[in-house]
Coordinates of C-alpha atoms and ligand atoms in Angstrom, one line a residue:
M25 CA -3.0 2.5 -22.7
S26 CA 0.4 0.9 -22.6
L27 CA 2.2 0.5 -19.3
H28 CA 3.8 3.7 -17.9
L29 CA 5.9 3.6 -14.8
Y30 CA 7.6 6.4 -12.8
D31 CA 11.4 6.0 -13.1
T32 CA 13.4 7.6 -10.3
W33 CA 16.4 7.7 -12.6
T34 CA 14.8 10.2 -15.0
R35 CA 12.3 11.5 -12.4
S36 CA 9.5 11.0 -14.9
L37 CA 6.9 8.6 -16.2
R38 CA 8.3 6.4 -19.0
E39 CA 6.6 3.9 -21.2
F40 CA 7.7 0.4 -20.1
T41 CA 9.0 -2.0 -22.7
P42 CA 10.9 -5.0 -21.6
L43 CA 14.4 -5.4 -22.8
K44 CA 13.7 -9.0 -23.9
P45 CA 10.2 -9.3 -25.5
G46 CA 7.6 -10.7 -23.2
E47 CA 9.9 -11.1 -20.2
V48 CA 10.7 -8.8 -17.3
G49 CA 13.7 -9.1 -15.1
L50 CA 12.8 -7.6 -11.7
Y51 CA 15.0 -7.2 -8.6
T52 CA 13.6 -6.1 -5.3
C53 CA 15.8 -5.5 -2.3
G54 CA 14.8 -7.9 0.4
P55 CA 14.6 -7.8 4.2
T56 CA 17.5 -7.6 6.6
V57 CA 16.6 -10.6 8.7
Y58 CA 17.8 -9.5 12.2
N59 CA 14.2 -8.9 13.4
Y60 CA 10.6 -9.2 12.3
A61 CA 9.5 -7.0 9.4
H62 CA 7.2 -4.1 10.5
I63 CA 4.2 -3.2 8.4
G64 CA 6.1 -0.2 7.0
N65 CA 8.6 -2.6 5.4
L66 CA 5.7 -4.6 4.2
R67 CA 4.1 -1.6 2.5
T68 CA 7.1 -1.6 0.2
Y69 CA 6.7 -5.4 -0.5
L70 CA 3.0 -4.8 -1.2
F71 CA 3.9 -2.1 -3.7
E72 CA 6.3 -4.5 -5.4
D73 CA 3.6 -7.2 -5.4
G74 CA 1.2 -4.8 -7.1
L75 CA 3.9 -4.1 -9.7
T76 CA 4.5 -7.8 -10.5
R77 CA 0.8 -8.5 -10.7
V78 CA 0.3 -5.6 -13.1
L79 CA 3.3 -6.8 -15.2
R80 CA 1.7 -10.2 -15.4
M81 CA -1.7 -8.7 -16.2
N82 CA 0.0 -7.1 -19.2
G83 CA 1.0 -10.5 -20.3
F84 CA 4.7 -10.4 -19.3
K85 CA 6.6 -13.3 -17.7
V86 CA 8.2 -11.9 -14.6
N87 CA 11.6 -13.2 -13.3
H88 CA 11.4 -11.8 -9.9
V89 CA 14.5 -12.0 -7.7
M90 CA 14.6 -11.0 -4.1
N91 CA 17.6 -11.2 -1.8
I92 CA 17.7 -11.9 1.9
T93 CA 20.3 -9.7 3.6
D94 CA 21.7 -11.9 6.3
V95 CA 25.1 -10.2 6.7
G96 CA 26.8 -6.8 6.3
H97 CA 23.9 -4.3 6.9
L98 CA 25.4 -2.1 9.6
V99 CA 23.3 -0.4 12.2
S100 CA 24.2 3.0 10.9
D101 CA 23.1 2.2 7.3
G102 CA 26.6 3.6 6.5
D103 CA 29.9 2.0 7.1
D104 CA 30.1 2.2 10.9
G105 CA 28.4 0.5 13.7
E106 CA 27.7 -3.1 14.4
D107 CA 26.4 -5.5 11.9
K108 CA 22.6 -5.7 12.4
M109 CA 22.8 -9.6 12.4
E110 CA 25.5 -9.7 15.1
A111 CA 23.5 -7.1 17.1
G112 CA 20.3 -9.2 16.7
S113 CA 22.3 -12.3 17.9
R114 CA 23.3 -10.4 21.0
R115 CA 19.8 -9.2 21.6
T116 CA 18.2 -12.7 21.4
G117 CA 21.0 -14.9 22.6
E118 CA 20.7 -17.0 19.5
T119 CA 23.4 -17.4 16.8
A120 CA 23.4 -15.0 13.9
W121 CA 22.7 -18.0 11.6
T122 CA 19.7 -19.1 13.7
I123 CA 18.1 -15.7 13.8
A124 CA 18.6 -15.3 10.0
A125 CA 16.6 -18.6 9.5
L126 CA 14.0 -17.6 12.1
Y127 CA 13.3 -14.1 10.7
T128 CA 13.4 -15.3 7.1
D129 CA 10.6 -17.8 7.9
A130 CA 8.7 -15.1 9.7
F131 CA 9.0 -12.8 6.7
R132 CA 7.7 -15.5 4.3
A133 CA 4.8 -16.1 6.7
D134 CA 4.0 -12.3 6.6
L135 CA 4.1 -12.4 2.8
K136 CA 1.6 -15.2 2.8
S137 CA -0.8 -13.5 5.2
L138 CA -0.8 -10.4 3.0
N139 CA -1.3 -12.5 -0.1
I140 CA 2.0 -11.3 -1.6
V141 CA 3.2 -13.6 -4.4
E142 CA 6.7 -15.0 -3.6
P143 CA 9.6 -14.1 -5.9
T144 CA 10.6 -16.6 -8.5
T145 CA 14.1 -16.6 -7.0
W146 CA 15.2 -16.1 -3.4
C147 CA 18.9 -15.5 -2.8
K148 CA 20.8 -15.1 0.5
A149 CA 23.8 -12.9 0.8
T150 CA 25.8 -15.5 2.8
D151 CA 25.3 -18.0 -0.1
H152 CA 27.0 -15.6 -2.5
I153 CA 30.2 -14.6 -0.9
A154 CA 32.4 -15.8 -3.8
E155 CA 30.3 -13.8 -6.3
Q156 CA 30.7 -10.7 -4.1
I157 CA 34.4 -11.1 -3.8
S158 CA 34.8 -11.5 -7.6
F159 CA 32.6 -8.4 -8.1
I160 CA 34.9 -6.4 -5.8
Q161 CA 37.9 -7.7 -7.7
E162 CA 36.4 -6.5 -10.9
I163 CA 35.9 -3.0 -9.4
E164 CA 39.5 -3.1 -8.1
K165 CA 40.8 -4.1 -11.6
K166 CA 39.0 -1.1 -13.0
G167 CA 40.8 1.1 -10.5
Y168 CA 37.9 2.2 -8.2
A169 CA 38.9 0.4 -5.0
Y170 CA 41.3 1.3 -2.2
V171 CA 42.2 -0.4 1.0
T172 CA 42.1 1.2 4.5
S173 CA 42.9 -0.4 7.9
D174 CA 39.2 -1.4 8.2
G175 CA 38.2 -2.5 4.8
V176 CA 38.1 -2.0 1.0
Y177 CA 36.3 1.2 -0.1
F178 CA 34.9 2.5 -3.4
D179 CA 36.5 5.8 -4.5
T180 CA 33.5 7.8 -5.6
A181 CA 35.6 10.8 -6.7
K182 CA 36.9 8.7 -9.6
Q183 CA 33.4 8.3 -11.0
A184 CA 32.0 11.4 -12.6
S185 CA 28.5 10.0 -12.8
Y186 CA 28.4 9.1 -9.1
G187 CA 25.2 10.1 -7.3
Y188 CA 23.0 10.8 -10.3
L189 CA 20.1 8.6 -9.0
G190 CA 20.0 10.5 -5.7
R191 CA 20.8 13.8 -7.4
L192 CA 23.4 14.2 -4.7
D193 CA 25.2 17.4 -3.9
I194 CA 28.6 15.8 -3.7
A195 CA 30.5 19.1 -2.9
G196 CA 28.0 19.9 -0.1
L197 CA 28.3 16.4 1.4
Q198 CA 32.1 16.5 1.2
G199 CA 32.2 19.9 2.9
G200 CA 29.9 18.7 5.7
A201 CA 31.8 15.5 6.5
R202 CA 35.4 16.7 6.3
V203 CA 36.1 16.1 10.0
D204 CA 34.8 12.5 10.3
L205 CA 36.2 10.9 7.2
G206 CA 38.8 8.9 9.0
E207 CA 40.7 7.0 6.3
K208 CA 38.0 7.4 3.7
R209 CA 39.0 9.6 0.9
N210 CA 35.6 11.1 0.2
A211 CA 32.3 11.5 2.2
T212 CA 30.4 9.4 -0.3
D213 CA 32.9 6.5 -0.5
Y214 CA 31.4 3.3 0.8
A215 CA 32.6 -0.1 2.0
L216 CA 32.9 -3.0 -0.4
W217 CA 34.4 -5.3 2.1
K218 CA 35.0 -4.8 5.9
F219 CA 37.7 -6.5 7.9
S220 CA 36.7 -8.4 11.0
Q221 CA 38.1 -6.6 14.1
P222 CA 39.4 -9.1 16.6
E223 CA 37.4 -7.5 19.5
D224 CA 34.1 -8.0 17.5
K225 CA 34.4 -11.8 17.6
R226 CA 32.2 -12.1 14.6
Q227 CA 30.1 -15.2 13.8
M228 CA 29.8 -14.5 10.1
E229 CA 33.2 -13.9 8.4
W230 CA 35.1 -15.2 5.4
D231 CA 38.6 -15.1 3.9
A232 CA 39.1 -12.7 1.0
P233 CA 42.2 -11.5 -0.9
W234 CA 42.3 -8.3 1.2
G235 CA 41.7 -9.9 4.6
R236 CA 39.2 -11.9 6.6
G237 CA 35.9 -10.1 7.0
F238 CA 32.5 -9.6 5.4
P239 CA 30.9 -7.9 2.4
G240 CA 29.3 -4.5 2.4
W241 CA 25.5 -4.3 2.1
H242 CA 25.5 -2.7 -1.4
I243 CA 27.7 -5.2 -3.0
E244 CA 25.4 -8.0 -2.0
C245 CA 22.6 -6.7 -4.2
S246 CA 24.8 -5.8 -7.1
A247 CA 26.4 -9.2 -7.1
M248 CA 23.2 -11.2 -6.8
A249 CA 21.3 -9.1 -9.3
H250 CA 24.1 -9.5 -11.7
K251 CA 24.2 -13.3 -11.2
Y252 CA 20.5 -13.9 -11.6
L253 CA 19.4 -11.1 -14.0
G254 CA 22.6 -10.1 -15.9
E255 CA 24.4 -6.8 -16.4
Y256 CA 21.3 -4.8 -17.4
F257 CA 17.8 -5.8 -16.6
D258 CA 14.3 -4.2 -16.5
I259 CA 13.3 -2.9 -13.1
H260 CA 15.0 -2.5 -9.7
C261 CA 12.8 -1.6 -6.6
G262 CA 13.1 -0.7 -3.0
G263 CA 11.8 1.8 -0.5
E264 CA 12.4 5.6 -0.9
D265 CA 15.3 5.5 1.6
H266 CA 17.3 3.5 -0.9
I267 CA 17.4 6.3 -3.5
T268 CA 20.3 8.3 -2.0
V269 CA 22.6 5.6 -0.7
H270 CA 21.9 1.9 -1.3
H271 CA 20.7 2.1 -4.9
T272 CA 23.1 5.0 -5.7
N273 CA 25.9 2.7 -4.6
E274 CA 24.5 -0.4 -6.4
I275 CA 24.6 1.7 -9.6
S276 CA 28.0 3.0 -8.9
Q277 CA 29.4 -0.5 -8.5
S278 CA 27.8 -1.9 -11.6
E279 CA 28.9 1.1 -13.6
A280 CA 32.5 0.6 -12.5
A281 CA 32.5 -3.2 -13.1
Y282 CA 30.4 -3.4 -16.3
G283 CA 29.7 0.1 -17.5
S284 CA 25.9 -0.4 -16.9
R285 CA 23.5 1.4 -14.6
L286 CA 22.2 -2.1 -13.7
S287 CA 18.6 -1.5 -14.4
N288 CA 16.5 0.3 -17.0
F289 CA 13.9 1.5 -14.4
W290 CA 14.4 2.4 -10.8
M291 CA 11.2 2.4 -8.8
H292 CA 10.6 3.3 -5.1
G293 CA 7.8 2.9 -2.7
Y294 CA 7.1 5.7 -0.3
F295 CA 7.1 5.3 3.5
L296 CA 4.4 4.3 5.9
L297 CA 4.5 6.7 8.7
T298 CA 3.2 6.5 12.3
N299 CA 2.2 9.8 13.8
D300 CA 3.8 11.5 10.7
A301 CA 7.2 10.0 11.6
K302 CA 9.2 7.3 10.0
M303 CA 8.2 3.9 11.3
S304 CA 11.0 2.0 13.0
K305 CA 11.6 -1.3 14.7
S306 CA 13.0 0.3 17.8
A307 CA 10.7 3.3 18.4
G308 CA 7.3 2.9 20.1
E309 CA 4.9 0.0 19.4
F310 CA 6.4 -2.5 17.0
L311 CA 3.8 -2.8 14.4
R312 CA 4.0 -6.4 13.0
V313 CA 1.5 -8.3 11.0
Q314 CA 1.1 -10.6 14.0
L315 CA 0.1 -7.6 16.2
L316 CA -2.7 -6.8 13.7
I317 CA -3.8 -10.5 13.9
D318 CA -3.7 -10.4 17.7
K319 CA -5.9 -7.3 17.7
G320 CA -8.5 -9.2 15.6
Y321 CA -7.8 -7.7 12.2
D322 CA -7.5 -9.7 9.0
P323 CA -4.1 -8.9 7.5
I324 CA -5.8 -8.4 4.1
A325 CA -7.4 -5.3 5.7
Y326 CA -3.9 -3.8 5.8
R327 CA -3.3 -4.8 2.2
Y328 CA -6.6 -3.0 1.4
L329 CA -5.5 0.1 3.3
C330 CA -2.3 0.2 1.3
L331 CA -4.3 -0.1 -2.0
T332 CA -6.2 3.1 -1.1
A333 CA -3.0 5.2 -1.3
H334 CA -0.7 5.6 -4.4
Y335 CA 2.7 4.0 -3.8
R336 CA 4.5 7.4 -4.5
S337 CA 2.8 9.1 -1.6
Q338 CA 3.6 8.5 2.0
L339 CA 0.8 7.0 4.1
N340 CA 0.1 7.7 7.7
F341 CA -0.9 4.7 9.6
N342 CA -3.5 4.8 12.4
W343 CA -5.9 2.3 13.9
E344 CA -9.0 4.3 12.7
A345 CA -7.9 4.0 9.1
L346 CA -7.3 0.2 9.6
D347 CA -10.8 -0.1 11.2
A348 CA -12.3 1.6 8.2
A349 CA -10.4 -0.6 5.8
Q350 CA -11.5 -3.7 7.6
T351 CA -15.1 -2.7 7.5
A352 CA -15.0 -1.7 3.8
L353 CA -13.2 -5.0 2.9
D354 CA -15.7 -7.1 4.9
R355 CA -18.6 -5.5 3.0
F356 CA -16.9 -5.8 -0.3
R357 CA -16.1 -9.5 0.1
Q358 CA -19.5 -10.3 1.5
N359 CA -21.0 -8.5 -1.6
V360 CA -18.8 -10.4 -4.0
H361 CA -19.6 -13.7 -2.3
S362 CA -23.3 -13.1 -2.5
M363 CA -23.0 -12.7 -6.3
G364 CA -22.8 -16.5 -6.5
A365 CA -20.9 -18.4 -9.2
P366 CA -18.9 -16.4 -11.8
G367 CA -20.0 -16.5 -15.4
P368 CA -17.7 -17.6 -18.2
S369 CA -16.2 -14.2 -19.0
A370 CA -15.4 -10.8 -17.4
N371 CA -16.8 -7.6 -18.9
A372 CA -14.2 -6.6 -21.5
E373 CA -14.9 -2.9 -21.2
Y374 CA -14.5 -2.7 -17.5
V375 CA -11.3 -4.9 -17.6
K376 CA -9.8 -2.5 -20.2
K377 CA -10.7 0.5 -18.0
F378 CA -9.1 -1.3 -15.0
I379 CA -5.9 -2.1 -16.8
D380 CA -5.7 1.5 -18.1
K381 CA -5.8 2.7 -14.5
L382 CA -3.1 0.3 -13.4
N383 CA -1.0 1.0 -16.5
D384 CA -1.0 4.7 -15.4
D385 CA 1.8 4.2 -12.9
L386 CA 0.0 1.6 -10.8
N387 CA -3.0 3.7 -9.9
F388 CA -4.5 1.2 -7.4
P389 CA -6.7 3.7 -5.6
Q390 CA -8.5 4.4 -8.8
A391 CA -8.6 0.7 -9.8
L392 CA -10.2 0.0 -6.4
A393 CA -12.8 2.7 -7.0
L394 CA -13.6 1.1 -10.3
A395 CA -14.0 -2.3 -8.6
F396 CA -16.7 -0.6 -6.3
E397 CA -18.3 0.9 -9.4
V398 CA -18.6 -2.6 -11.0
S399 CA -20.0 -4.1 -7.8
K400 CA -22.8 -1.4 -7.8
S401 CA -23.3 -1.6 -11.6
D402 CA -26.3 -3.3 -13.2
L403 CA -24.2 -6.0 -14.9
P404 CA -25.8 -9.5 -14.3
N405 CA -24.3 -11.2 -11.2
P406 CA -22.3 -13.9 -13.0
E407 CA -20.6 -11.3 -15.3
K408 CA -20.1 -8.9 -12.4
K409 CA -18.5 -11.7 -10.3
A410 CA -16.2 -12.8 -13.2
T411 CA -15.1 -9.2 -13.7
L412 CA -14.3 -8.7 -10.0
L413 CA -12.4 -12.0 -9.9
K414 CA -10.4 -10.8 -12.9
F415 CA -9.7 -7.5 -11.1
D416 CA -8.6 -9.4 -8.0
E417 CA -5.7 -10.9 -10.0
A418 CA -4.2 -7.4 -9.4
L419 CA -5.8 -6.4 -6.2
G420 CA -5.0 -9.6 -4.4
L421 CA -7.9 -9.3 -1.9
G422 CA -8.6 -13.0 -2.2
F423 CA -12.2 -12.8 -3.5
A424 CA -12.1 -16.3 -5.1
N425 CA -11.6 -18.2 -1.9
W426 CA -13.3 -16.0 0.6
V427 CA -16.3 -17.4 2.5
P428 CA -18.2 -15.9 5.4
K429 CA -17.0 -17.0 8.7
T430 CA -18.9 -20.1 9.9
V431 CA -19.9 -19.9 13.6
D432 CA -19.0 -22.8 15.8
V433 CA -22.3 -23.8 17.5
P434 CA -22.1 -26.0 20.6
A435 CA -23.9 -29.3 20.4
N436 CA -26.5 -28.4 23.1
V437 CA -27.4 -25.2 21.3
R438 CA -27.7 -27.1 18.0
A439 CA -30.1 -29.6 19.6
V440 CA -32.4 -26.9 20.9
A441 CA -32.4 -25.2 17.5
D442 CA -33.1 -28.4 15.7
A443 CA -36.0 -29.1 18.1
R444 CA -37.4 -25.6 17.5
W445 CA -37.1 -26.1 13.7
V446 CA -39.2 -29.3 14.0
A447 CA -41.8 -27.6 16.2
R448 CA -42.0 -24.6 13.8
N449 CA -42.5 -26.8 10.8
A450 CA -45.2 -28.7 12.7
K451 CA -46.8 -25.3 13.4
D452 CA -46.5 -25.9 17.1
W453 CA -46.0 -22.2 17.8
A454 CA -46.1 -22.4 21.6
E455 CA -43.3 -25.0 21.7
A456 CA -41.3 -23.0 19.0
D457 CA -41.5 -19.8 21.1
R458 CA -40.5 -21.7 24.2
L459 CA -37.5 -23.1 22.5
R460 CA -36.6 -19.7 21.1
G461 CA -36.6 -18.4 24.7
E462 CA -34.3 -21.2 25.7
L463 CA -31.9 -20.2 22.8
T464 CA -32.0 -16.6 23.9
A465 CA -31.1 -17.6 27.4
L466 CA -28.2 -19.6 26.0
G467 CA -27.0 -16.4 24.1
W468 CA -28.0 -17.4 20.6
T469 CA -30.3 -15.9 18.0
M470 CA -32.0 -18.2 15.5
K471 CA -33.1 -16.8 12.1
D472 CA -35.5 -18.8 10.0
G473 CA -34.9 -19.2 6.2
K474 CA -37.0 -20.9 3.7
D475 CA -35.3 -24.3 3.8
S476 CA -33.0 -23.9 6.8
Y477 CA -32.1 -21.7 9.7
T478 CA -29.0 -19.8 10.8
L479 CA -27.6 -19.3 14.3
N480 CA -25.6 -16.4 15.5
P481 CA -24.4 -15.4 19.0
S482 CA -26.7 -12.6 20.2
Ligands
AMP508 P1 15.2 -3.5 5.7 O1 14.7 -4.8 6.2 O2 15.5 -2.5 6.8 O3 16.4 -3.7 4.8 O4 14.1 -2.9 4.8 C1 13.3 -3.6 3.9 C2 12.5 -2.7 3.0 O5 11.6 -1.9 3.7 C3 13.4 -1.7 2.2 O6 12.9 -1.7 0.8 C4 13.1 -0.4 2.8 O7 13.3 0.7 1.9 C5 11.7 -0.5 3.2 N1 11.2 0.3 4.4 C6 11.8 0.6 5.5 N2 11.1 1.4 6.3 C7 9.9 1.6 5.7 C8 8.7 2.3 5.9 N3 8.5 3.0 7.1 N4 7.7 2.3 5.0 C9 7.9 1.7 3.8 N5 9.0 1.0 3.5 C10 10.0 0.9 4.4
ZN509 ZN1 19.4 -4.0 -2.2

């Protein structure tokens, strides 16, 4: 089966064919680095990682670009409120630049713990101010921009196609917002450039033809996607919340400047919920990868949990589900490890079945079920192992490098165990039993194998 992906633009499954043979241009909206990422954010990056792995399994070279939003994302997600970076700076007492660097590093560490492959290109919004200004100038030249006392705005009423991605009810939105429009002409108009207000004392601001200030969040992605992937590329991704505003506006800007809807496919990962509500960084327990580690989980157990749900359905997080994922993962990895060395080739029939499942809009839950089927099959161990290692190129559970945890045995315990091993081999059963009793008193259990023994805390 050839690769089929769900495209939010058409609201349907479409066969995926790259625009340039053999190569895929992929843009994924990156984190706003004003705080740590929560595991909900990371569910979206896990979905995107699954997508890039499946694209690679299909033989495509993937040019994966991810931005770092380090300016311009306002607290309200609209055009009002404080910049999240400036707010983060106030919260922590560090400069906006320092926290951007700190949380970017933390984000990359999270990706690493979840075995998420890094993009081929990282780009920071603050490194691309000139590109954003010239993109806005292009929009202005085409007649879609207007200036108010607080910034430069996009006039969505001039664009008949505006809002198609989000299937927006423009008239309804306009009616609902009439009173709070301020100087904005239409409810759906959005900021391209915001002016610094003297009372804000911003740390991040630049000169631009319209006045000193900072770029809007949407223009960042349009400008960087355009720079690294061109006017029209293959796939653009983000979380489901991006459908109605952020991606709708990215498309609107590109359509105005270049007459293109920017990307051929628009794909969205659905939310991770806690107690059936949207997860947020401000409400309740802040669920970070580090918290999972502190509680004794392997972060890959969270990856496993995400693989059990399709990316287009919301997933409710709770600790019982993570416990179950951790147990299943441990057993699975132990089982794969015990298969010994892999043979020279994977089982072609199973690999085909596996890719067919993934090519059906990334059906990871079924692909994972197939991996279990293989592990229980009567294939010879070397072939079974080679097949599961091949599957793991997409699953990313780290089968190849996993080894059972070795236990740190204190030297005095080791000495008693060695003495017991000698006594046992000399058939001095009384001494062997006495030393076993000593080990028990020290809190250890010794298990005899054929050629060696193992020790575990009892
Ligand atoms: P942000 O750092 O807020 O810009 O968000 C980073 C990514 O996480 C975006 O693609 C969001 O759509 C996504 N996201 C935000 N909240 C969640 C959630 N609860 N579950 C899954 N993805 C989310
Ligand atoms: Zn974006």
